[in-house]
Coordinates of C-alpha atoms in Angstrom, one line a residue:
M27 CA 25.9 79.1 45.3
P28 CA 26.3 78.8 49.3
P29 CA 29.0 76.2 50.5
I30 CA 28.8 72.3 50.0
P31 CA 28.4 70.8 53.3
P32 CA 30.2 68.1 54.1
A33 CA 28.6 64.4 52.3
R34 CA 28.6 62.8 56.6
V35 CA 26.6 66.1 57.5
V36 CA 24.1 65.6 54.8
R37 CA 23.5 61.8 55.7
I38 CA 23.3 62.7 59.4
V39 CA 20.2 65.2 57.7
E40 CA 18.7 62.9 55.4
G41 CA 18.4 60.3 58.4
F42 CA 17.1 62.7 60.8
R43 CA 14.6 63.7 58.2
A44 CA 13.6 60.1 57.9
R45 CA 13.5 59.2 61.2
V46 CA 11.1 62.1 61.8
Q47 CA 8.7 61.0 59.0
R48 CA 8.8 57.5 59.6
F49 CA 7.4 59.0 63.0
A50 CA 5.0 61.1 61.6
Q51 CA 3.5 57.8 59.7
L52 CA 3.3 56.3 63.2
L53 CA 0.8 59.0 64.5
V54 CA -1.6 57.7 62.2
P55 CA -3.3 54.7 61.1
A56 CA -1.6 52.3 58.8
P57 CA -4.3 52.6 56.0
I58 CA -4.2 56.3 56.0
A59 CA -0.6 56.4 55.7
V60 CA -1.0 54.6 52.9
L61 CA -3.5 56.5 51.5
E62 CA -1.6 59.9 52.2
L63 CA 1.9 58.2 50.3
A64 CA -1.0 57.0 47.5
Q65 CA -1.8 60.9 46.9
G66 CA 1.5 61.8 46.2
A67 CA 0.7 61.4 42.4
W68 CA -2.6 64.2 42.7
V69 CA 0.5 66.2 44.7
S70 CA 3.2 65.8 41.7
Q71 CA 0.5 66.6 38.9
A72 CA -0.6 69.6 40.6
I73 CA 3.5 70.9 40.9
Y74 CA 3.3 70.1 37.1
V75 CA 0.1 72.2 36.1
A76 CA 1.9 75.1 37.9
A77 CA 5.1 75.0 36.8
E78 CA 3.7 74.4 33.1
L79 CA 1.5 78.0 33.6
K80 CA 4.1 79.7 35.4
I81 CA 2.2 80.9 38.1
A82 CA 5.5 81.2 40.3
D83 CA 6.9 83.9 37.7
Q84 CA 3.6 85.7 37.9
L85 CA 4.1 86.2 42.2
A86 CA 7.7 87.0 41.5
D87 CA 6.9 90.6 42.0
G88 CA 4.6 90.4 44.9
P89 CA 1.6 88.7 45.8
L90 CA -1.8 88.2 43.7
S91 CA -5.0 87.3 44.5
S92 CA -6.3 84.1 42.1
E93 CA -8.5 86.4 40.1
E94 CA -5.2 88.4 39.2
I95 CA -3.4 85.0 38.4
A96 CA -6.0 83.7 36.4
K97 CA -5.9 86.8 34.1
R98 CA -2.4 86.4 33.2
I99 CA -2.4 83.0 32.1
E100 CA -5.5 83.3 30.8
A101 CA -7.2 80.1 33.3
D102 CA -10.1 79.8 35.3
P103 CA -9.9 82.0 38.3
D104 CA -11.8 79.6 40.7
A105 CA -9.7 76.4 39.7
V106 CA -6.5 78.7 39.6
H107 CA -8.0 79.5 43.7
R108 CA -8.6 75.7 44.2
L109 CA -5.4 74.9 42.8
L110 CA -2.7 77.3 45.2
R111 CA -5.1 76.5 48.0
A112 CA -4.0 72.6 47.6
L113 CA -0.4 73.5 46.9
A114 CA -0.4 75.8 49.6
S115 CA -0.8 73.1 52.2
Y116 CA 2.3 71.8 51.1
R117 CA 3.9 75.4 51.5
I118 CA 4.7 75.3 47.8
F119 CA 2.9 78.8 47.8
S120 CA 1.2 80.6 50.5
E121 CA -2.4 82.4 51.0
Q122 CA -2.3 85.8 53.0
S123 CA -5.2 86.6 55.4
D124 CA -6.4 88.9 52.3
G125 CA -6.8 86.1 50.0
R126 CA -3.7 86.8 47.9
F127 CA -1.3 84.5 47.2
K128 CA 2.8 84.7 47.6
L129 CA 5.9 82.8 47.1
T130 CA 7.7 80.6 49.7
P131 CA 11.0 78.9 49.1
M132 CA 9.4 75.9 47.5
A133 CA 7.4 77.9 45.4
S134 CA 10.1 80.2 44.1
A135 CA 12.0 76.6 43.2
L136 CA 9.4 76.6 40.4
R137 CA 10.7 79.7 38.6
T138 CA 12.0 80.0 35.2
G139 CA 15.5 80.7 34.8
T140 CA 16.7 81.3 39.0
P141 CA 19.9 79.0 40.5
M142 CA 18.6 75.5 41.5
S143 CA 15.4 76.1 39.4
M144 CA 13.2 72.7 39.9
R145 CA 11.1 74.4 37.2
D146 CA 12.5 72.2 34.0
M147 CA 11.9 69.1 36.3
A148 CA 8.8 69.4 37.4
L149 CA 7.4 69.8 34.0
L150 CA 9.3 66.7 33.5
T151 CA 7.7 64.4 36.3
G152 CA 3.9 65.4 35.4
H153 CA 4.3 65.5 31.6
P154 CA 1.4 63.2 30.3
A155 CA 4.4 60.9 28.4
S156 CA 5.9 60.1 32.1
W157 CA 2.5 59.6 33.4
E158 CA 2.0 56.9 30.9
D159 CA 5.5 55.1 31.3
W160 CA 4.6 54.9 35.2
G161 CA 0.8 53.9 34.4
A162 CA 2.4 50.6 32.8
L163 CA 5.2 49.8 35.9
I164 CA 2.9 46.9 36.1
H165 CA 3.9 45.4 33.1
T166 CA 7.5 46.0 34.2
V167 CA 7.4 44.5 37.1
R168 CA 5.7 41.2 35.4
T169 CA 8.0 41.2 32.6
G170 CA 11.3 42.4 33.7
Q171 CA 11.0 44.6 30.6
P172 CA 10.7 48.4 29.8
S173 CA 7.5 49.5 29.8
L174 CA 8.1 52.6 27.0
E175 CA 9.0 50.1 24.5
K176 CA 5.6 48.3 25.2
N177 CA 3.8 51.5 25.0
R178 CA 5.2 53.0 22.1
G179 CA 7.1 50.3 19.7
M180 CA 10.7 51.5 20.2
H181 CA 13.6 52.3 22.8
A182 CA 13.7 55.3 24.7
Y183 CA 15.9 57.0 22.8
E184 CA 14.3 56.5 19.4
Y185 CA 11.2 57.8 20.9
L186 CA 13.2 61.1 22.3
G187 CA 14.6 61.4 18.6
Q188 CA 10.9 61.6 17.0
N189 CA 9.6 63.5 19.4
P190 CA 12.0 66.6 20.0
E191 CA 9.1 68.5 22.1
F192 CA 9.3 65.9 24.9
A193 CA 12.9 65.4 24.1
E194 CA 13.9 69.0 25.3
I195 CA 11.7 68.8 28.1
F196 CA 13.2 65.4 29.6
L197 CA 16.8 66.7 28.4
N198 CA 16.5 69.8 30.5
G199 CA 15.2 67.9 33.5
M200 CA 17.7 65.5 33.3
G201 CA 20.2 68.5 33.2
T202 CA 18.8 70.3 36.0
L203 CA 19.5 67.2 38.2
S204 CA 23.0 66.7 36.6
N205 CA 24.1 70.3 37.4
M206 CA 23.1 69.9 41.2
E207 CA 25.6 67.4 41.2
T208 CA 28.6 69.0 39.6
E209 CA 29.5 71.5 43.0
P210 CA 29.2 68.6 45.4
I211 CA 31.4 66.3 43.3
L212 CA 34.3 68.5 42.9
A213 CA 33.9 69.1 47.0
A214 CA 34.0 65.3 47.3
Y215 CA 36.9 64.2 45.0
D216 CA 40.3 65.6 44.3
F217 CA 40.5 65.5 40.8
S218 CA 43.9 67.3 40.3
K219 CA 45.7 64.1 40.2
Y220 CA 45.3 63.6 36.7
K221 CA 47.1 64.6 34.3
T222 CA 44.4 63.4 31.8
L223 CA 40.6 62.4 32.0
V224 CA 38.3 61.2 29.7
D225 CA 34.8 61.7 30.3
V226 CA 32.8 59.1 28.4
F227 CA 29.7 60.4 26.9
G228 CA 29.7 63.5 29.0
G229 CA 27.3 65.2 26.7
R230 CA 28.8 69.2 25.8
G231 CA 31.0 68.6 29.1
G232 CA 29.5 70.3 32.1
L233 CA 31.7 68.0 34.2
L234 CA 34.4 67.8 32.5
S235 CA 34.9 71.6 32.6
A236 CA 34.2 72.0 36.0
I237 CA 36.6 69.8 36.5
L238 CA 38.9 71.2 34.5
K239 CA 39.1 74.9 35.8
K240 CA 39.6 73.4 39.2
T241 CA 42.5 71.7 37.9
P242 CA 44.2 74.1 35.6
S243 CA 47.4 71.4 34.6
S244 CA 45.2 68.9 33.8
K245 CA 43.8 68.2 30.2
G246 CA 40.5 66.5 28.8
I247 CA 38.9 63.6 26.1
L248 CA 35.2 64.2 25.9
F249 CA 34.3 61.5 24.4
D250 CA 30.6 61.7 22.8
S251 CA 29.2 60.6 19.6
R252 CA 26.6 63.8 20.1
A253 CA 29.1 66.6 20.7
D254 CA 28.1 68.7 18.2
E255 CA 24.7 68.7 18.1
L256 CA 25.0 69.2 22.0
G257 CA 27.1 72.3 20.8
A258 CA 30.4 71.2 23.0
D259 CA 32.8 73.5 21.8
A260 CA 30.8 76.6 21.6
F261 CA 29.8 75.3 25.3
L262 CA 34.1 74.3 26.6
T263 CA 35.0 77.6 24.9
E264 CA 32.3 80.2 26.6
E265 CA 33.7 77.8 29.8
G266 CA 37.6 78.9 28.9
V267 CA 38.9 75.1 28.9
V268 CA 38.4 74.0 25.1
D269 CA 42.2 75.1 24.8
R270 CA 42.4 71.9 26.7
V271 CA 40.2 69.5 26.0
E272 CA 40.4 67.3 22.9
I273 CA 36.6 66.3 21.4
D274 CA 36.3 62.8 20.3
K275 CA 33.3 61.5 18.5
G276 CA 33.4 58.0 19.2
D277 CA 30.8 55.4 20.2
L278 CA 29.6 54.4 23.2
F279 CA 30.0 50.7 22.7
G280 CA 33.1 51.5 20.6
P281 CA 37.1 51.6 21.7
L282 CA 37.9 54.3 23.9
P283 CA 40.5 56.7 24.3
A284 CA 43.7 54.6 25.8
G285 CA 46.3 55.5 28.1
A286 CA 44.1 58.0 29.9
D287 CA 44.4 58.1 34.3
A288 CA 40.8 58.8 34.9
Y289 CA 37.8 57.7 32.9
L290 CA 34.8 59.0 34.4
L291 CA 31.2 57.7 33.7
K292 CA 28.6 59.9 35.3
H293 CA 24.7 58.4 35.1
I294 CA 25.8 56.3 32.2
L295 CA 26.0 52.2 33.8
H296 CA 22.8 53.0 35.6
E297 CA 21.3 53.2 32.0
W298 CA 21.9 49.7 30.9
P299 CA 21.2 46.1 31.9
E300 CA 24.1 43.5 32.7
P301 CA 25.4 42.5 29.2
K302 CA 25.8 46.4 28.5
A303 CA 27.4 47.6 31.4
L304 CA 29.5 45.1 31.1
E305 CA 30.5 45.9 27.3
I306 CA 31.4 49.5 28.6
L307 CA 33.7 48.5 31.3
K308 CA 35.5 45.6 29.4
N309 CA 36.5 48.9 27.2
A310 CA 36.9 50.9 30.0
R311 CA 39.4 48.5 31.3
E312 CA 41.3 48.1 27.5
A313 CA 41.7 51.4 27.3
I314 CA 43.2 52.8 30.5
S315 CA 46.8 53.0 32.1
P316 CA 48.0 50.7 34.3
D317 CA 47.9 53.1 37.2
G318 CA 44.7 54.9 36.3
R319 CA 41.3 55.2 38.0
L320 CA 37.4 54.6 36.8
L321 CA 35.6 56.7 38.4
V322 CA 31.0 56.0 38.1
M323 CA 29.1 58.5 39.1
E324 CA 26.0 57.0 40.5
F325 CA 23.4 56.5 42.5
V326 CA 24.3 53.5 45.1
P327 CA 21.3 52.8 47.1
P328 CA 21.7 51.4 50.8
E329 CA 20.7 48.1 51.6
G330 CA 18.1 47.2 53.4
N331 CA 15.1 49.4 54.5
A332 CA 17.0 53.2 54.6
A333 CA 14.9 55.4 52.4
H334 CA 17.2 57.0 49.1
P335 CA 16.0 58.6 46.0
A336 CA 18.2 56.1 44.6
K337 CA 15.2 53.2 44.9
L338 CA 12.6 55.6 43.1
V339 CA 15.1 56.6 40.4
D340 CA 15.9 52.5 40.2
L341 CA 12.1 52.1 39.1
W342 CA 12.1 55.3 36.6
L343 CA 15.2 53.2 35.2
M344 CA 13.3 50.0 35.3
I345 CA 10.4 51.5 33.1
L346 CA 12.5 53.3 30.4
V347 CA 15.6 51.5 29.3
G348 CA 15.8 48.6 31.7
G349 CA 18.6 50.0 33.5
K350 CA 19.1 49.8 37.3
E351 CA 21.2 51.4 40.4
R352 CA 23.8 49.4 41.9
T353 CA 24.4 48.4 45.5
A354 CA 27.8 48.7 46.5
R355 CA 27.9 45.0 46.3
Q356 CA 26.4 44.8 42.6
Y357 CA 29.1 47.3 41.7
S358 CA 32.1 45.4 43.4
E359 CA 30.9 42.5 41.3
I360 CA 30.6 44.1 38.0
L361 CA 33.5 45.4 38.6
R362 CA 35.6 42.4 39.5
A363 CA 34.4 40.8 36.2
T364 CA 35.5 43.3 34.0
G365 CA 39.0 43.7 35.2
F366 CA 38.9 46.0 38.0
E367 CA 39.0 46.3 41.6
L368 CA 36.0 48.2 44.0
D369 CA 38.6 51.0 45.7
R370 CA 36.4 53.1 47.6
I371 CA 32.6 54.6 47.4
V372 CA 32.8 58.2 48.1
Q373 CA 29.8 60.2 49.1
T374 CA 28.8 63.6 48.1
A375 CA 26.1 66.2 49.4
A376 CA 24.3 65.2 46.7
G377 CA 22.7 61.8 46.2
V378 CA 25.2 61.3 43.9
S379 CA 28.1 58.5 44.7
I380 CA 31.6 58.5 42.9
V381 CA 32.7 54.5 42.9
E382 CA 36.5 54.3 42.6
A383 CA 38.2 51.5 41.1
R384 CA 41.4 50.4 39.6
P385 CA 42.6 48.1 36.5
V386 CA 44.0 44.9 38.1

């Protein structure tokens, strides 16, 4: 993996990109700029189809014609050509002068099983179930209630439990994003000062194991009722840290292991509306040592008009589970309400930030 750039450098680049995009929009009439944005859903679905059919995998060994690709994936040659022609206009694939198509860097990101592959995320964003969720956004905006419950008559987690095929797609997509954040988090924050870290609902322990491998004197507690079904023990063994991790299969809204000096909450609070988020924080406050630190790892959307991926993820959370992405001011408020004080917010090279708080 290439070196992680400093978060400050990434923010400068992101700011430059945002200014370029705004300038590009100013070069066309406002109605055209709106139309181009509205067509983004079409692009998303075209990417999904290419990912589902594994077209990028077919080109791994070199360029092919649309007819050759269609034969390999058992699809219509003309339709495949038109799909690739459209995607090539966005630099996903490239059509050569001889009519054959080849991989581009962005098309390579749709290959199966490659480092930093976005195929799993493309399968999630373009899945019919995801489209159904977003199609009911207007219900959520009108009522403030998740549209998924309206569409399916059950909570998001119930739906995943009853639909294992979609659950696998969902978890793989989320896993892709989570894995992308691990190295930037490690590059931005020094965890070596903590003797015992509790990873609250950390799945099979991906983040915790990465931290422990960099901090050989630390120990961890993986607190997750799903640890067995997620294969935590086998994963931690494979990572070589199982002897330094205690697995506690407790409930998210129950008591947390007491007395640790760091409690990690990575993409936990944003899944819950205020009452539940406050309950989780209160439990952490009861458990944490007097000199401990709470480390909340979430997107922190900036105030004002600045572009940030958190602002769209926030809508997604609102649709699915009634959760939200919180600003720095909102984090300060809910932390204060549960006996914490916000110390600082550490940005990373990924979109996620580390909200550090201490008990008061």
